[in-house]
PDB file of C-alpha atoms in Angstrom:
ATOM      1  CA  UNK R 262       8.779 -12.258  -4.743  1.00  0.00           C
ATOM      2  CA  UNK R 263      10.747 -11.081  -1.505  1.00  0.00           C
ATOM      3  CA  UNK R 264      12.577 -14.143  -0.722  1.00  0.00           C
ATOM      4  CA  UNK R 265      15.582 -15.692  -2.107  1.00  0.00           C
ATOM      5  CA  UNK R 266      17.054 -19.123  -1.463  1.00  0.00           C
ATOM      6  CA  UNK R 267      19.142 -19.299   1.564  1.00  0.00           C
ATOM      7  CA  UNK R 268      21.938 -21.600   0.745  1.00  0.00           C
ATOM      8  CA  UNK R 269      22.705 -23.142  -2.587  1.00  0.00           C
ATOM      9  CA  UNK R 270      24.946 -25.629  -3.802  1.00  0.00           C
ATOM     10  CA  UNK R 271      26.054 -25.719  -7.331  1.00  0.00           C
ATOM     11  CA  UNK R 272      28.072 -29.473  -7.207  1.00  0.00           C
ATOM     12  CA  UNK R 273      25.333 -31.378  -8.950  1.00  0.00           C
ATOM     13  CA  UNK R 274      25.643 -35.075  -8.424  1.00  0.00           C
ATOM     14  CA  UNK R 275      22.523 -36.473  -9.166  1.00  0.00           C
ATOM     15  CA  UNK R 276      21.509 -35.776  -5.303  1.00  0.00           C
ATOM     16  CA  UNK R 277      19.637 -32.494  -4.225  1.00  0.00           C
ATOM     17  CA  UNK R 278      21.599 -30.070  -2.562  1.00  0.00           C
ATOM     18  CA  UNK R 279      19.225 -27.088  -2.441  1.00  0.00           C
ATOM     19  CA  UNK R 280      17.399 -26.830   1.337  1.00  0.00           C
ATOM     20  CA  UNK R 281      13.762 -25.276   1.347  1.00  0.00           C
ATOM     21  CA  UNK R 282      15.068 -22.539   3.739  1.00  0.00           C
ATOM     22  CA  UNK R 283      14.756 -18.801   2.399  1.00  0.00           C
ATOM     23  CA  UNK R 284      15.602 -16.104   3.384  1.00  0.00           C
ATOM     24  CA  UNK R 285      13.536 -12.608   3.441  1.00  0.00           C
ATOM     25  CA  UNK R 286      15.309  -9.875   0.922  1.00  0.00           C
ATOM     26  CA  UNK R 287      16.182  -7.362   3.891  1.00  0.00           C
ATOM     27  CA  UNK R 288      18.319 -10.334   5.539  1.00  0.00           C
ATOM     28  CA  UNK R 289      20.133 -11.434   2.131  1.00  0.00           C
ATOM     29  CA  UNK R 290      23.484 -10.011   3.488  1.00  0.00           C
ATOM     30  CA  UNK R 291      23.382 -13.206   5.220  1.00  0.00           C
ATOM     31  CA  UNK R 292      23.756 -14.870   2.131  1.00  0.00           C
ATOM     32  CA  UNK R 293      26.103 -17.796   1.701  1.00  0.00           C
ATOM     33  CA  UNK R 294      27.764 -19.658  -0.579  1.00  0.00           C
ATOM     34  CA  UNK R 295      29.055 -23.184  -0.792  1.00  0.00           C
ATOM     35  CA  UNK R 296      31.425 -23.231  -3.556  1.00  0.00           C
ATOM     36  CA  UNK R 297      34.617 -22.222  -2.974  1.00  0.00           C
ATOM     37  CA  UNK R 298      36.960 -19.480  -4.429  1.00  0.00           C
ATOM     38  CA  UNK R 299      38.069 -21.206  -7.380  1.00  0.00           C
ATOM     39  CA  UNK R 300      34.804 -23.564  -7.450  1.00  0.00           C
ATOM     40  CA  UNK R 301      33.293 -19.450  -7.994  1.00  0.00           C
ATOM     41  CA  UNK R 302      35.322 -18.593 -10.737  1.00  0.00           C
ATOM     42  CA  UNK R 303      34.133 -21.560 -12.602  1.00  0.00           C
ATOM     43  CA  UNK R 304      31.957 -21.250 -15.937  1.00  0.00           C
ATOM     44  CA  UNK R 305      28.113 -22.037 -14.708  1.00  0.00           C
ATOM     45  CA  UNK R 306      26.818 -24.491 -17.606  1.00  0.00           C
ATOM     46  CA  UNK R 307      23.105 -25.275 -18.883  1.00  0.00           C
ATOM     47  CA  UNK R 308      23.242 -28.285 -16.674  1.00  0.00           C
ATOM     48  CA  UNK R 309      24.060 -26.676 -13.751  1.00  0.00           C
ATOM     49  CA  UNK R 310      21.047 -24.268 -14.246  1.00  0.00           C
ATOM     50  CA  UNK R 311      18.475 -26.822 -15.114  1.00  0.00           C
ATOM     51  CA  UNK R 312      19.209 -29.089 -12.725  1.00  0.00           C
ATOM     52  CA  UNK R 313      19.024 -25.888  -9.750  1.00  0.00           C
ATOM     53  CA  UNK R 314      15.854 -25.000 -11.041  1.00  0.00           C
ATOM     54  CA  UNK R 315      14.885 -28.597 -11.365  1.00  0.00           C
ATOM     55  CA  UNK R 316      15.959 -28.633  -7.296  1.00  0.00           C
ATOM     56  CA  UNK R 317      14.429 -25.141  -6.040  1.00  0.00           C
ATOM     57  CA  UNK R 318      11.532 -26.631  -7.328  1.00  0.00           C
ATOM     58  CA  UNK R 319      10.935 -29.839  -5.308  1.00  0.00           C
ATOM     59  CA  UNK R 320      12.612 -32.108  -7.529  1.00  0.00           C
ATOM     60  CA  UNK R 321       9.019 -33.308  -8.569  1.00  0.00           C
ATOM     61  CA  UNK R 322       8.761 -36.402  -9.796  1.00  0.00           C
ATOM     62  CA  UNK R 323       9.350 -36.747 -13.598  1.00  0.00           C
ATOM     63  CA  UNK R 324       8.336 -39.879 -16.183  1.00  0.00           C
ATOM     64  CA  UNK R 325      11.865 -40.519 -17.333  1.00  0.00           C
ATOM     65  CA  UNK R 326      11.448 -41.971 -21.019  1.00  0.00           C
ATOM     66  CA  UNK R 327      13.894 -44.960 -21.452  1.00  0.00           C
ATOM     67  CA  UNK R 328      15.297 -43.905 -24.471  1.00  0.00           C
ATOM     68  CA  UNK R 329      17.148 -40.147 -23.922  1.00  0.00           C
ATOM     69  CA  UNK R 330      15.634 -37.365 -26.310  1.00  0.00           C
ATOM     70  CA  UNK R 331      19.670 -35.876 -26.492  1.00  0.00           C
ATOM     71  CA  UNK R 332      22.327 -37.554 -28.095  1.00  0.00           C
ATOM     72  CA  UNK R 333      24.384 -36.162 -25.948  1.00  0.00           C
ATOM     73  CA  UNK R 334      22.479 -37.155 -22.487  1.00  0.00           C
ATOM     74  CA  UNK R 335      22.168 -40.321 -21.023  1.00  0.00           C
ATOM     75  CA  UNK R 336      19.730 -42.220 -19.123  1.00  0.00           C
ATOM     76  CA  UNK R 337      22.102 -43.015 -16.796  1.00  0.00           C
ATOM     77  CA  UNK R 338      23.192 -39.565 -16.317  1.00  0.00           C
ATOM     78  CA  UNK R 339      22.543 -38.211 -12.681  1.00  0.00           C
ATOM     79  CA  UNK R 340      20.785 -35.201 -13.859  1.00  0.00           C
ATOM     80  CA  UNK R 341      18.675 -37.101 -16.391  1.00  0.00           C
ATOM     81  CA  UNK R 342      15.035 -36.218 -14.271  1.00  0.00           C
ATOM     82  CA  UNK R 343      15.925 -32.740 -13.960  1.00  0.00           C
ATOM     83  CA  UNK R 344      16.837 -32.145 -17.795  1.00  0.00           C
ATOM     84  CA  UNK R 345      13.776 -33.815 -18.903  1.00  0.00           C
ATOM     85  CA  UNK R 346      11.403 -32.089 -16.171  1.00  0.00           C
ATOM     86  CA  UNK R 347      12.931 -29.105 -17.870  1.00  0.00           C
ATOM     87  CA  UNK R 348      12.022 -30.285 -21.021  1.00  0.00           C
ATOM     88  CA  UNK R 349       8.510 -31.122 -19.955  1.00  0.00           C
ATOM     89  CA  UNK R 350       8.180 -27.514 -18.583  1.00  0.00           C
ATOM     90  CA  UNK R 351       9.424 -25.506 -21.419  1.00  0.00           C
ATOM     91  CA  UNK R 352      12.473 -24.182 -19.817  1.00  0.00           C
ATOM     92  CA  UNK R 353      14.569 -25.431 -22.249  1.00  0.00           C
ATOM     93  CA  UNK R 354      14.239 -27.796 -25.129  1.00  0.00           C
ATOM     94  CA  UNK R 355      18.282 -28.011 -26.567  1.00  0.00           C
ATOM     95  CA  UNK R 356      19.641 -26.447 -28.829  1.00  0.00           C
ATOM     96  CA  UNK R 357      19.053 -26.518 -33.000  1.00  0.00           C
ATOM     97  CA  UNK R 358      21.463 -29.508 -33.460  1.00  0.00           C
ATOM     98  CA  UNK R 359      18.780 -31.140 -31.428  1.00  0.00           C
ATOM     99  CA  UNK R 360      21.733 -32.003 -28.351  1.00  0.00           C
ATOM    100  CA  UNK R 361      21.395 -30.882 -25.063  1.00  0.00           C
ATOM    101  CA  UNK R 362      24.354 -29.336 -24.108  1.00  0.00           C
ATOM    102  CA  UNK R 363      24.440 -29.818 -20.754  1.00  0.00           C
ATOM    103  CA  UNK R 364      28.380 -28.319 -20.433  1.00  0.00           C
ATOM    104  CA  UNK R 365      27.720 -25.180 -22.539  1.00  0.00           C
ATOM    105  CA  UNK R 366      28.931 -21.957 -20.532  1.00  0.00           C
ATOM    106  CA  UNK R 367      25.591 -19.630 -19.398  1.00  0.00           C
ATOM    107  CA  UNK R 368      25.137 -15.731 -20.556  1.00  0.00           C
ATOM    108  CA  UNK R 369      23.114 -13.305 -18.807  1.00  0.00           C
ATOM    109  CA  UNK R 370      20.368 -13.718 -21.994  1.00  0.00           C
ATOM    110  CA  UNK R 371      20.119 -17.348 -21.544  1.00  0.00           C
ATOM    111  CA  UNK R 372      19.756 -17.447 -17.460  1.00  0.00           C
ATOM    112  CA  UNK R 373      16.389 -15.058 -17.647  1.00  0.00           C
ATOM    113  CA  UNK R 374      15.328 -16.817 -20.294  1.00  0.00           C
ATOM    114  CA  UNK R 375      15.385 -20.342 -18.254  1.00  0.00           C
ATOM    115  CA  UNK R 376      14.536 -18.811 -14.917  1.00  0.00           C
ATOM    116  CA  UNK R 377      11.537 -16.959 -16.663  1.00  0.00           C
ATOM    117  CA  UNK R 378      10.254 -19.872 -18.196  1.00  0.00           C
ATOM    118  CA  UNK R 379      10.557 -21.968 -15.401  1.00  0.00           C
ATOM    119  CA  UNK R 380       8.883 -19.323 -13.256  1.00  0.00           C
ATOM    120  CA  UNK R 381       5.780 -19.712 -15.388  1.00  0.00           C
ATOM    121  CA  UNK R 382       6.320 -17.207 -18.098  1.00  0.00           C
ATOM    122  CA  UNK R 383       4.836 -14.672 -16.292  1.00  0.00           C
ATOM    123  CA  UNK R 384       3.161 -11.717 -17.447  1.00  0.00           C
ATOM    124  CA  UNK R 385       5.327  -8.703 -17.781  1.00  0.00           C
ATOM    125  CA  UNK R 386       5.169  -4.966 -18.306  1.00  0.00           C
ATOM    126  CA  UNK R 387       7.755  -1.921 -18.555  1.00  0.00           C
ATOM    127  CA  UNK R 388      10.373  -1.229 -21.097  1.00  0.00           C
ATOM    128  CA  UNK R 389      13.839  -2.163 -20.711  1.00  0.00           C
ATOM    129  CA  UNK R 390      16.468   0.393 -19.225  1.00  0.00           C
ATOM    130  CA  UNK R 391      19.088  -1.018 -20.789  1.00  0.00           C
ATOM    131  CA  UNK R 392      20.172   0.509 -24.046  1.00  0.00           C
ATOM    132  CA  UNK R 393      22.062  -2.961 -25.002  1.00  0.00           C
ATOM    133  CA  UNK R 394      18.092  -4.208 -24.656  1.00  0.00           C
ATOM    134  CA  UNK R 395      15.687  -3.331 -27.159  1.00  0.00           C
ATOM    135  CA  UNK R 396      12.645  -4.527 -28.724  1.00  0.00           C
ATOM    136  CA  UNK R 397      14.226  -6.503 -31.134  1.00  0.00           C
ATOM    137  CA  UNK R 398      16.301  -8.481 -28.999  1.00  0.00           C
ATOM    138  CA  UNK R 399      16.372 -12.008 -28.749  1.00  0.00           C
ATOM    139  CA  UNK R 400      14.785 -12.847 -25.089  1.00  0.00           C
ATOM    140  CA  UNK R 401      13.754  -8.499 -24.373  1.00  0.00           C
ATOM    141  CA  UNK R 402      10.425 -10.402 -22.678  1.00  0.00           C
ATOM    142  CA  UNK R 403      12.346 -12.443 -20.773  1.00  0.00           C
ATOM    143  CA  UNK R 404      15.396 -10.214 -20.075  1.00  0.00           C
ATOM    144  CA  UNK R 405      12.797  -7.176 -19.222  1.00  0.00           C
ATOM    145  CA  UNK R 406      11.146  -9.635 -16.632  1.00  0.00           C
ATOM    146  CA  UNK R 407      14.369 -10.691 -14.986  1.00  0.00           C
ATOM    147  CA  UNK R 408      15.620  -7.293 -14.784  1.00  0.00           C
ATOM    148  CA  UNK R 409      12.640  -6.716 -12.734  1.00  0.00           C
ATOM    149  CA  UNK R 410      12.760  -9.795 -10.446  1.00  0.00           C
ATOM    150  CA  UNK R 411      16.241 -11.136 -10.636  1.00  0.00           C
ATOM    151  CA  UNK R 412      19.400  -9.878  -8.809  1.00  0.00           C
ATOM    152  CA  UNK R 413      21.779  -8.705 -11.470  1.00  0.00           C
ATOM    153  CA  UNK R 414      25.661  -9.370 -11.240  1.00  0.00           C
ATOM    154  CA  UNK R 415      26.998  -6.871 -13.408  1.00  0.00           C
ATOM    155  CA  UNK R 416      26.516  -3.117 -12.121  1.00  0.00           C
ATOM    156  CA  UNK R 417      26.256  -0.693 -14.202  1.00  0.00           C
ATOM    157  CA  UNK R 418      23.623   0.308 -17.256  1.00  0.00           C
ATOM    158  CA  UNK R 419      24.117  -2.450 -19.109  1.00  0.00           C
ATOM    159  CA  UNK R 420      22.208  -6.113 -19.342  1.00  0.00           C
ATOM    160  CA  UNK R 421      25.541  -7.546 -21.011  1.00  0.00           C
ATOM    161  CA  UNK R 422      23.259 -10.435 -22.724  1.00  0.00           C
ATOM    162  CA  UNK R 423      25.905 -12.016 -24.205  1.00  0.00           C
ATOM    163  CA  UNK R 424      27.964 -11.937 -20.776  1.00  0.00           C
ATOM    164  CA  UNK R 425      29.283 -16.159 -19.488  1.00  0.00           C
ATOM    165  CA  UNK R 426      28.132 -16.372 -16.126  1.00  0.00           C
ATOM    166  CA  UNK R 427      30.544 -17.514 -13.397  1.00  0.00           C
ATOM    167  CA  UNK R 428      29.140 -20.299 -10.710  1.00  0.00           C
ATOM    168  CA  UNK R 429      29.537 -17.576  -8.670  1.00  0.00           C
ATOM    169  CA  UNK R 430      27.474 -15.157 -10.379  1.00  0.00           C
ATOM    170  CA  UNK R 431      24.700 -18.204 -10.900  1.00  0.00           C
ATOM    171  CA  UNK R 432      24.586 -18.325  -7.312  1.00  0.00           C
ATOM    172  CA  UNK R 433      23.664 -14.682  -7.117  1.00  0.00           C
ATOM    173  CA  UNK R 434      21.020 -15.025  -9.530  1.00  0.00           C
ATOM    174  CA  UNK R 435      19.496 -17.599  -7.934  1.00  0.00           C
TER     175      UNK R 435
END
């Protein structure tokens, strides 16, 4: 790992607003944001995510099918290649109701599981530390891998899977 993206920009028009620049982990106090106050408080949706990864990974070039697999997205839509690269990838397929969801609100459970899978579903070893983590829980691979790789927003003992995620805190994670 030892990097993390330099600047990020969570205002998703259709346009890519992540840079290539990193940053090495010892200079990450450096870190900056450019959302503002409120912009920070702000729920972080699926969208948002998917289309970030979609970015920090080159925007690649994606077949866009005419006809949108999601009720709920359309071709038209500005983040239309990165939903569908996400698709392609496995990050994230909808939900059961076979929509997108594109404005549903993040928790902590849902961001590893995206940012794993995009990541390559890597390997992963350990137990989790958390005791609101077990075995049994729905996304422990995932969760156990981001605990090890990912910068966590909530201090303490606790995962908080079911925690929303703040634009703010997406930023962090990212």
């Amino acid at each position: 790992r030892g990097v993390l993206l330099a600047h990020q920009d969570l205002k998703f028009e259709g346009v890519q607003r992540f840079t290539n620049a990193y940053v090495p982990v010892e200079e990450r106090m450096y870190f900056s944001t450019s959302l503002n106050d409120e912009e920070q408080k702000q729920p972080a949706t699926r969208g948002e995510l998917a289309s970030a990864l979609y970015e920090m990974k080159g925007s690649p070039k994606v077949d866009l099918p005419e006809v949108s697999p999601w009720p709920d997205v359309k071709t038209d839509n500005p983040n239309y290649a990165a939903y569908i690269w996400a698709r392609e990838k496995g990050v994230t397929f909808g939900g059961p109701d076979g929509k997108f969801h594109a404005e549903d609100s993040l928790t902590n459970a849902t961001v590893a599981a995206m940012i794993y899978r995009a990541s390559g579903s890597p390997e992963v070893s350990g137990v989790s530390s958390f005791p609101d983590v077990t075995p049994d829980s729905a996304f422990y691979r995932e969760i156990l891998w981001a605990s090890q790789n990912l910068p966590t927003v909530y201090g303490g003992s606790y995962f908080l899977p079911k925690q929303l995620l703040t634009r703010g805190h997406l930023e962090t994670v990212l």
